[in-house]
mmCIF file of C-alpha atoms in Angstrom:
data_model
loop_
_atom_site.group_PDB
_atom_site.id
_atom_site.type_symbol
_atom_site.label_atom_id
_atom_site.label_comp_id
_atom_site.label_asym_id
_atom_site.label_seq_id
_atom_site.Cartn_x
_atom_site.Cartn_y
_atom_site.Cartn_z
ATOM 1 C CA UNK A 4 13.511 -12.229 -7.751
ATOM 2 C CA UNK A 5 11.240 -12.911 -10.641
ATOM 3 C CA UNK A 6 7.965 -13.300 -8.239
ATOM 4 C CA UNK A 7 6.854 -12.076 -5.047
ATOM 5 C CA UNK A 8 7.935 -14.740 -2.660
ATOM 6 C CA UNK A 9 5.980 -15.746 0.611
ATOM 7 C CA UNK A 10 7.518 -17.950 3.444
ATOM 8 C CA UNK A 11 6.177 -20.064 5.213
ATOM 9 C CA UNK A 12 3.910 -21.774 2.773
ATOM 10 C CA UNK A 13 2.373 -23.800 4.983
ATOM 11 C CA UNK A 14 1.996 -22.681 9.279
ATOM 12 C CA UNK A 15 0.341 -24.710 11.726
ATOM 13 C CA UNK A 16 -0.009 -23.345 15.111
ATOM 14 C CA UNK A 17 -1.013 -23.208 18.591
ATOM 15 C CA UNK A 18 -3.682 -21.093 19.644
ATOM 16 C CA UNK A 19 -1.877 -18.442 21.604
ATOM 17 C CA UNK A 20 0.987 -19.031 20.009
ATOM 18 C CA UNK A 21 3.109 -15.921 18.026
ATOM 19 C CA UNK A 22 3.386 -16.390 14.115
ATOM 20 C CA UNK A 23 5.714 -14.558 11.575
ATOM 21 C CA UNK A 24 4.988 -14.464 8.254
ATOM 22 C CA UNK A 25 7.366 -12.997 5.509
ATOM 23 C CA UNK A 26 6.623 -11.632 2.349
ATOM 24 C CA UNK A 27 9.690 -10.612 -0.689
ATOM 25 C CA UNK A 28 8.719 -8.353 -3.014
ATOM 26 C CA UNK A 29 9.880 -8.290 -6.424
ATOM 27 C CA UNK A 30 13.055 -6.114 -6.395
ATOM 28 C CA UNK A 31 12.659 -2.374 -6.796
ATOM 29 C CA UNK A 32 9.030 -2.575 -6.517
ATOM 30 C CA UNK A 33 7.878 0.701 -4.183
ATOM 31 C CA UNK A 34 4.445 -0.750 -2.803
ATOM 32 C CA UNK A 35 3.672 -3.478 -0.742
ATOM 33 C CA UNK A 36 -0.065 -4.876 0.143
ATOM 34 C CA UNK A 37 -0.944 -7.879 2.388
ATOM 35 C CA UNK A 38 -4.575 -9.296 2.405
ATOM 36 C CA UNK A 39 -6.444 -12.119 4.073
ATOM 37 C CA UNK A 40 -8.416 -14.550 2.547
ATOM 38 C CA UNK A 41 -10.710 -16.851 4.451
ATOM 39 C CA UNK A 42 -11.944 -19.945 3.349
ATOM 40 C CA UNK A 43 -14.255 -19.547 0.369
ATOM 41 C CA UNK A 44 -14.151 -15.598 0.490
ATOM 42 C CA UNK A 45 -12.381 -12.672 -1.192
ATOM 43 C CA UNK A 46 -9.120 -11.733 -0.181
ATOM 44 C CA UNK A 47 -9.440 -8.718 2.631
ATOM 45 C CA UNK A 48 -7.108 -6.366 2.310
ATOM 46 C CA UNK A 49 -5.028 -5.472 6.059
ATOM 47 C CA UNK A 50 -2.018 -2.854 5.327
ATOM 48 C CA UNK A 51 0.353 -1.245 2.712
ATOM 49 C CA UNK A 52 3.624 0.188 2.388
ATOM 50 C CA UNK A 53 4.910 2.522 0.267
ATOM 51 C CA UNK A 54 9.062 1.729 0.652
ATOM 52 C CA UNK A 55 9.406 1.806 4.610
ATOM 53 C CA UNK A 56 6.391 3.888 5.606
ATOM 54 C CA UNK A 57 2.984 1.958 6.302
ATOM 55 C CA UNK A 58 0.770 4.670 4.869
ATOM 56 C CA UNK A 59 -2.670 2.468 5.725
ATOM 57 C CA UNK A 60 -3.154 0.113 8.487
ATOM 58 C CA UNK A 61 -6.828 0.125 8.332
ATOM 59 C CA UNK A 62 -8.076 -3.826 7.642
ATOM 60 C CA UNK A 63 -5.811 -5.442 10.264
ATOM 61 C CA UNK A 64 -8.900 -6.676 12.561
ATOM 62 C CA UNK A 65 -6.926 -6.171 15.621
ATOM 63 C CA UNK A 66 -4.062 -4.979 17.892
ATOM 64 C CA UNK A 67 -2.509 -8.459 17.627
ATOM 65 C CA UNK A 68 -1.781 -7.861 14.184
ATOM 66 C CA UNK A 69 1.358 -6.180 13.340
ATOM 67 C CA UNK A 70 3.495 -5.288 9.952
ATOM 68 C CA UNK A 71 6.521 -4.052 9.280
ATOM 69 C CA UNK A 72 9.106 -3.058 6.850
ATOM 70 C CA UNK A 73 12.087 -1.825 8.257
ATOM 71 C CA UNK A 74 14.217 -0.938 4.711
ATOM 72 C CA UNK A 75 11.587 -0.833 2.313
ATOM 73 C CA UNK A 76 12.058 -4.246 0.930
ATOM 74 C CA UNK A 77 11.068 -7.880 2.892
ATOM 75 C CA UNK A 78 7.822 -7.283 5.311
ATOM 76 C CA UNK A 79 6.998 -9.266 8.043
ATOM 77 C CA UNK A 80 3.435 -9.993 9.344
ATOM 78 C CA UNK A 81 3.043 -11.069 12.721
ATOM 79 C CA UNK A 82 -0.006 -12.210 14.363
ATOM 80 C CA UNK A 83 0.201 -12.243 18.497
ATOM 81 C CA UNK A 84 -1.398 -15.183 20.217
ATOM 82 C CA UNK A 85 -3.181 -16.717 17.632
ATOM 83 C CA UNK A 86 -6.884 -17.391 17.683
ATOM 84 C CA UNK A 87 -9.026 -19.763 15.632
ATOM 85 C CA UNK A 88 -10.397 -17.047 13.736
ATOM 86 C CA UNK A 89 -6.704 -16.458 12.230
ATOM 87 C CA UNK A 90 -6.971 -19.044 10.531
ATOM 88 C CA UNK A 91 -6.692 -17.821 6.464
ATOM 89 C CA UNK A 92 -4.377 -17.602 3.297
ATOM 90 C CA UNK A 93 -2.301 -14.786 4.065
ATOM 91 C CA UNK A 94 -1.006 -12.798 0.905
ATOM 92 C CA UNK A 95 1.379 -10.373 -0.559
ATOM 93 C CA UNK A 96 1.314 -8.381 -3.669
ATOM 94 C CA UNK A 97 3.604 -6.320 -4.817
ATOM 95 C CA UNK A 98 3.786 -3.126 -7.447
ATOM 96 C CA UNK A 99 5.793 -0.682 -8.770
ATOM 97 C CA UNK A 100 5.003 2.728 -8.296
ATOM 98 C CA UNK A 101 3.509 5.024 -10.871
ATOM 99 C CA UNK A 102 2.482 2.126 -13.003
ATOM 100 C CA UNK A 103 -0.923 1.358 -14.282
ATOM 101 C CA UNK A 104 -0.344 -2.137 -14.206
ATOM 102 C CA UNK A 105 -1.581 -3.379 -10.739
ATOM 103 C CA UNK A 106 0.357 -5.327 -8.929
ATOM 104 C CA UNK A 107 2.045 -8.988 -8.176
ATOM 105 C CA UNK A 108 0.665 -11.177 -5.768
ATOM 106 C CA UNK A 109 2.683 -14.195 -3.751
ATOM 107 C CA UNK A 110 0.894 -17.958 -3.706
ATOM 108 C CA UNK A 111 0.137 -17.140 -0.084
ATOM 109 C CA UNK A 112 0.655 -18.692 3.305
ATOM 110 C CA UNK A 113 -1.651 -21.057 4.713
ATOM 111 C CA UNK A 114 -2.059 -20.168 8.195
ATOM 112 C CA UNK A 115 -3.949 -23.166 10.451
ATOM 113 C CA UNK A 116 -4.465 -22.225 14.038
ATOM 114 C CA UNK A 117 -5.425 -25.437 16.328
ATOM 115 C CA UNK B 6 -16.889 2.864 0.496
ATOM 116 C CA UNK B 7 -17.024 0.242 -2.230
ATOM 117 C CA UNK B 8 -18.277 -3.219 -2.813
ATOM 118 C CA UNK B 9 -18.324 -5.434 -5.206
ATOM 119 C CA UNK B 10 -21.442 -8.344 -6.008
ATOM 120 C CA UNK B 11 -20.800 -11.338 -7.520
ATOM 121 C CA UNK B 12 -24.113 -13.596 -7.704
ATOM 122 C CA UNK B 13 -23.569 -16.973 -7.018
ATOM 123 C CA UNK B 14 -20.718 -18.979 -6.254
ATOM 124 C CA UNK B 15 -20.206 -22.004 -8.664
ATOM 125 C CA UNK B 16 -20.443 -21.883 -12.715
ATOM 126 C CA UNK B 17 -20.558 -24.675 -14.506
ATOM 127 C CA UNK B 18 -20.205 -25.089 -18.773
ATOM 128 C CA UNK B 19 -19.311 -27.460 -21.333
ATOM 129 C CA UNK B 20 -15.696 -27.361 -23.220
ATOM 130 C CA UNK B 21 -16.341 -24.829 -25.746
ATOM 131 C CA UNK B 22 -19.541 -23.149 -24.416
ATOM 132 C CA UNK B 23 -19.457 -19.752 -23.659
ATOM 133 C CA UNK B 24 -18.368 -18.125 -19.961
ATOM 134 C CA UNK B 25 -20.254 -15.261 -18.629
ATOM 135 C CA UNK B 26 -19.254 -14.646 -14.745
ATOM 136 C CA UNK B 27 -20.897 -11.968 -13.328
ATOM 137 C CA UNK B 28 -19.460 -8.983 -11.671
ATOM 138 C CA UNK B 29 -21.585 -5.621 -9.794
ATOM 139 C CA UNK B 30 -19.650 -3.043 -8.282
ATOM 140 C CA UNK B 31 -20.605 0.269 -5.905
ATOM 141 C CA UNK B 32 -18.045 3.122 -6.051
ATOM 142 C CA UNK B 33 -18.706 6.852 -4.999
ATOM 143 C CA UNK B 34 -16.044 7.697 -7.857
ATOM 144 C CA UNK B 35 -15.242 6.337 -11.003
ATOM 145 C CA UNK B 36 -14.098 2.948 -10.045
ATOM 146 C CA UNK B 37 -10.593 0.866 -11.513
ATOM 147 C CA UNK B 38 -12.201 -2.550 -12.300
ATOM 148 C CA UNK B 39 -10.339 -5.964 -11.765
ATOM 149 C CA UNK B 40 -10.911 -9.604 -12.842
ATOM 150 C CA UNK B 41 -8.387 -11.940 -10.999
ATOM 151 C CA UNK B 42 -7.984 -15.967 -11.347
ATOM 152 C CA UNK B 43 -6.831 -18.096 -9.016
ATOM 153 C CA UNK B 44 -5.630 -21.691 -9.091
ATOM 154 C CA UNK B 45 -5.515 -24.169 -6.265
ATOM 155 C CA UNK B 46 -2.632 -23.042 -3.957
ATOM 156 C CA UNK B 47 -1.522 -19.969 -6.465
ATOM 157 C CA UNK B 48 -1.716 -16.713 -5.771
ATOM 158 C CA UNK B 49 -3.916 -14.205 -7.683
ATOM 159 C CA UNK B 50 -3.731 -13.392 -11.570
ATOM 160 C CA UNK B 51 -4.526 -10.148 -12.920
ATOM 161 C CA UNK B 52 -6.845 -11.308 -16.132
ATOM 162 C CA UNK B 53 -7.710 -8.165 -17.292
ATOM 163 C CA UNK B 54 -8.498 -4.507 -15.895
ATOM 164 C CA UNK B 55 -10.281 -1.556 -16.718
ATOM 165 C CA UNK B 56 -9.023 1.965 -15.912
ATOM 166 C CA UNK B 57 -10.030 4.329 -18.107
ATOM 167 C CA UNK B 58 -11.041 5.123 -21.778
ATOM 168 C CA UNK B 59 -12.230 1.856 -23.926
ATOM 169 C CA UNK B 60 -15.026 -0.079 -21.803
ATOM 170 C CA UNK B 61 -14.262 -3.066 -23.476
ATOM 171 C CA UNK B 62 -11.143 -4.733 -22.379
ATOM 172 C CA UNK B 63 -9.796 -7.626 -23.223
ATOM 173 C CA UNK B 64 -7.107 -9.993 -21.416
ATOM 174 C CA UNK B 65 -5.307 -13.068 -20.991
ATOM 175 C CA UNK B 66 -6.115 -16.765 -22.173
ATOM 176 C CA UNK B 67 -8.770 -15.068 -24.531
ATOM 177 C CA UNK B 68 -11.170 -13.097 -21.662
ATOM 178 C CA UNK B 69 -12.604 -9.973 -21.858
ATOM 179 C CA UNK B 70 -14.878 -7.479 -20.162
ATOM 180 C CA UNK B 71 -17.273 -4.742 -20.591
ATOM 181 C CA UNK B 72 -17.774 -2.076 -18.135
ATOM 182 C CA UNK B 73 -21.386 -0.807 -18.040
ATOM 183 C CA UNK B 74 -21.554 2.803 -15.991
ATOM 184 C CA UNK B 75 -25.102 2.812 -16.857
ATOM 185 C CA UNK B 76 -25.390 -0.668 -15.001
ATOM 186 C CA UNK B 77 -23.137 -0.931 -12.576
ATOM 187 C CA UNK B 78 -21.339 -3.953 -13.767
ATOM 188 C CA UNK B 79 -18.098 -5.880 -15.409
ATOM 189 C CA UNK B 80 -19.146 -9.237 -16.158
ATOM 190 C CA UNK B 81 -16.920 -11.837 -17.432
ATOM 191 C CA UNK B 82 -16.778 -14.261 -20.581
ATOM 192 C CA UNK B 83 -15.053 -15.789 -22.454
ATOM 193 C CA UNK B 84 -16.061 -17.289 -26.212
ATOM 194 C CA UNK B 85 -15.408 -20.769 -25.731
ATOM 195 C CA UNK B 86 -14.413 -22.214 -22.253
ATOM 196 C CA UNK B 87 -11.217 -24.807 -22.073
ATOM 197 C CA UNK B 88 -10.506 -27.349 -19.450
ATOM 198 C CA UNK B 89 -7.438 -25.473 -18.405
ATOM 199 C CA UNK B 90 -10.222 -22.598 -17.442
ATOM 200 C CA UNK B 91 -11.508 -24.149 -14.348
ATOM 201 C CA UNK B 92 -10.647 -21.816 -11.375
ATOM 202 C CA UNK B 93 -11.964 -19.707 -9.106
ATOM 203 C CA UNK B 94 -12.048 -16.082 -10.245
ATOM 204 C CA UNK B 95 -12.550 -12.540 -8.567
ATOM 205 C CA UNK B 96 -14.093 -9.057 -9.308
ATOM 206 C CA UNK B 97 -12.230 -6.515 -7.808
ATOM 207 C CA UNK B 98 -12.506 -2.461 -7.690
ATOM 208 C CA UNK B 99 -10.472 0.270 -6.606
ATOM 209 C CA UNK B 100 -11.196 4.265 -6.313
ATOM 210 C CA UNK B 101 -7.520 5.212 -6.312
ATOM 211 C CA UNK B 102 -5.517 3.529 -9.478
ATOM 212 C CA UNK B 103 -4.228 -0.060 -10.384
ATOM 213 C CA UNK B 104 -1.776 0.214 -7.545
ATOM 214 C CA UNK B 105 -3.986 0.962 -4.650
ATOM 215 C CA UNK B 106 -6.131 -0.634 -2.345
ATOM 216 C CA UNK B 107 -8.660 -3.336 -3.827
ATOM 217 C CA UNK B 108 -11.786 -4.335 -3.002
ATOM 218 C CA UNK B 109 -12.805 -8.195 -3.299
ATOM 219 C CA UNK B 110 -15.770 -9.937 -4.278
ATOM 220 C CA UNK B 111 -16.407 -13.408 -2.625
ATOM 221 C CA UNK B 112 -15.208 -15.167 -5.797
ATOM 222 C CA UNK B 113 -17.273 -17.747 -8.566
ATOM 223 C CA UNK B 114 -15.630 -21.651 -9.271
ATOM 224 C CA UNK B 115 -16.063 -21.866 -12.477
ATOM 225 C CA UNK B 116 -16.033 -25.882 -13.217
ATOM 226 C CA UNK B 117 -15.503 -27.207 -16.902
ATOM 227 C CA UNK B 118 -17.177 -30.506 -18.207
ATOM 228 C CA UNK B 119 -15.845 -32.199 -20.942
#
């Protein structure tokens, strides 16, 4: 596509309820990056991908917070029984490797936990 | 491990007055330097970036930037501010290239009067 693409826009859920949130890169691009912005701060960055292999898992705050991408395209972020604190703009950006351009980010899902 | 300062959180200015939004960063190496906007519900924009050679860099919708080794900083402006300015905008550094990891600051609304 011409963008990166993030669905849901909008999630409302359940604390202790399971979320998926799904990110599509532009075609071809190599890297993927998902971050988490709270209200009023800086996104936070929480894992990348080069192709299939997440090569940096470091910012995801907790063992309830999972990513994959199983053929090096779409990635999926799930969150485990959601808490309060979840509650953030969850983004994806997207880059082609070996370019000094930086990379493509998605519009985000809103993610409200109740 | 980096960081990146940006002092206050709201800027305010006149249609046609000049923008200065201020950006300090702390790298251990020499840092990639980002300014992002973002819109209400949009993802991030890459504005402009500095990576290496000229330390004045200019970017989209008439911004540019200055890195300043000596002082630590990439501030912001813009000549004369439009309506269509009004956003919320980030300072962002890296110590690995325009494709890896970034590091956020909290952000500055800028607000335009007419």
């Amino acid at each position: 596509g011409a963008g990166v693409s993030q669905s849901p826009r909008y999630k409302v859920a359940k604390r202790g309820q399971d979320v998926a949130l799904r990110c599509d890169p532009i075609s071809g691009h190599v890297s993927l990056f998902w971050y988490q912005q709270a209200l009023g701060q800086g996104p936070e960055f929480l894992t990348y991908f080069q192709n299939e292999a997440q090569l940096d898992k470091s910012g995801l705050p907790s063992d309830r917070f999972f990513a994959e991408r199983p053929e090096g395209s779409v990635s999926t972020l799930k969150i485990q029984r959601t808490q309060q604190e979840d509650s953030a703009v969850y983004l994806c950006a997207s880059s082609s490797q070996g370019t000094n351009y930086g990379y493509t980010f998605g519009s985000g899902t809103r993610l409200t936990v109740v | 491990a980096q960081s990146v300062t940006q002092l206050g959180s709201h800027v305010s200015v006149s249609e046609g007055a000049l923008v200065l939004l201020r950006c300090n960063y702390s790298s251990s190496v020499p840092p990639y330097l980002f300014w992002y906007v973002q819109y209400p519900n949009q993802g991030l924009q890459l504005l402009l970036k500095y990576t290496t050679g000229a330390t004045l860099v200019k970017g989209i919708n008439g911004f540019e930037a200055e890195f300043k080794k000596s002082e630590t900083s990439f501030h912001l402006t813009k000549p004369s501010a439009h309506m269509s300015d009004a956003a919320e905008y980030f300072c962002a550094v890296s110590d690995s290239g325009a494709n890896s990891k970034l590091t956020f600051g909290k952000g500055i609304t800028l607000s335009v009067r007419p």
